[in-house]
């Protein structure tokens, strides 16, 4: 077998034919490729997230740990930042993996893909709302708004994948099992996010926890077909 080729089986019992050393070298080159092609919209969204964490402006007369107290009081901002950072990171990884399955593009694809990017760059706004109101009586509305945003984001992914599959833009080696697996995962998104939005009106913490529970789904989602070949660097 060529050093550039491997066989991958998705799931807990998946095996790789490449040796351990070859796998490390391949993954290192792949990581470098990903970083080199990092989309600017993702970098912009992540930059906007950190800008939402404001610096405490305490007067010089304050003493006795006031600055520490002010920093601690901003815990909702830290929580919202970490949550949304991982959301954008997971989105970036999933987008990258999905694009590897695409062999060609057309105008409907570009518009569907553009809407996904639009929603990703919108994430810092509900994040700011969540950070500002999470520790207030308006927490329910803030969490519901945050979760509702992901309902639309998940629908944008459904639209994107439907466009890719319906218009025959997938590589020929993408099998039916892979398509079905991605469809099931994408279909679960709007349902769970909608439930989390409704729950947030009554139990904000539970709604937020339900929202973040989908991280496991997106992290574990396998885009690889049963047999794939690595791209050369």
GROMACS .gro file of C-alpha atoms in nm, residues 19 64 105 117 227 233:
model
    6
   19UNK     CA    1   0.156   0.220   1.103
   64UNK     CA    2  -0.859   4.512   4.913
  105UNK     CA    3  -1.950   2.370  -0.650
  117UNK     CA    4  -2.085   3.130   0.724
  227UNK     CA    5  -1.266   0.331   0.213
  233UNK     CA    6   0.023   1.735   0.069
   0.00000   0.00000   0.00000
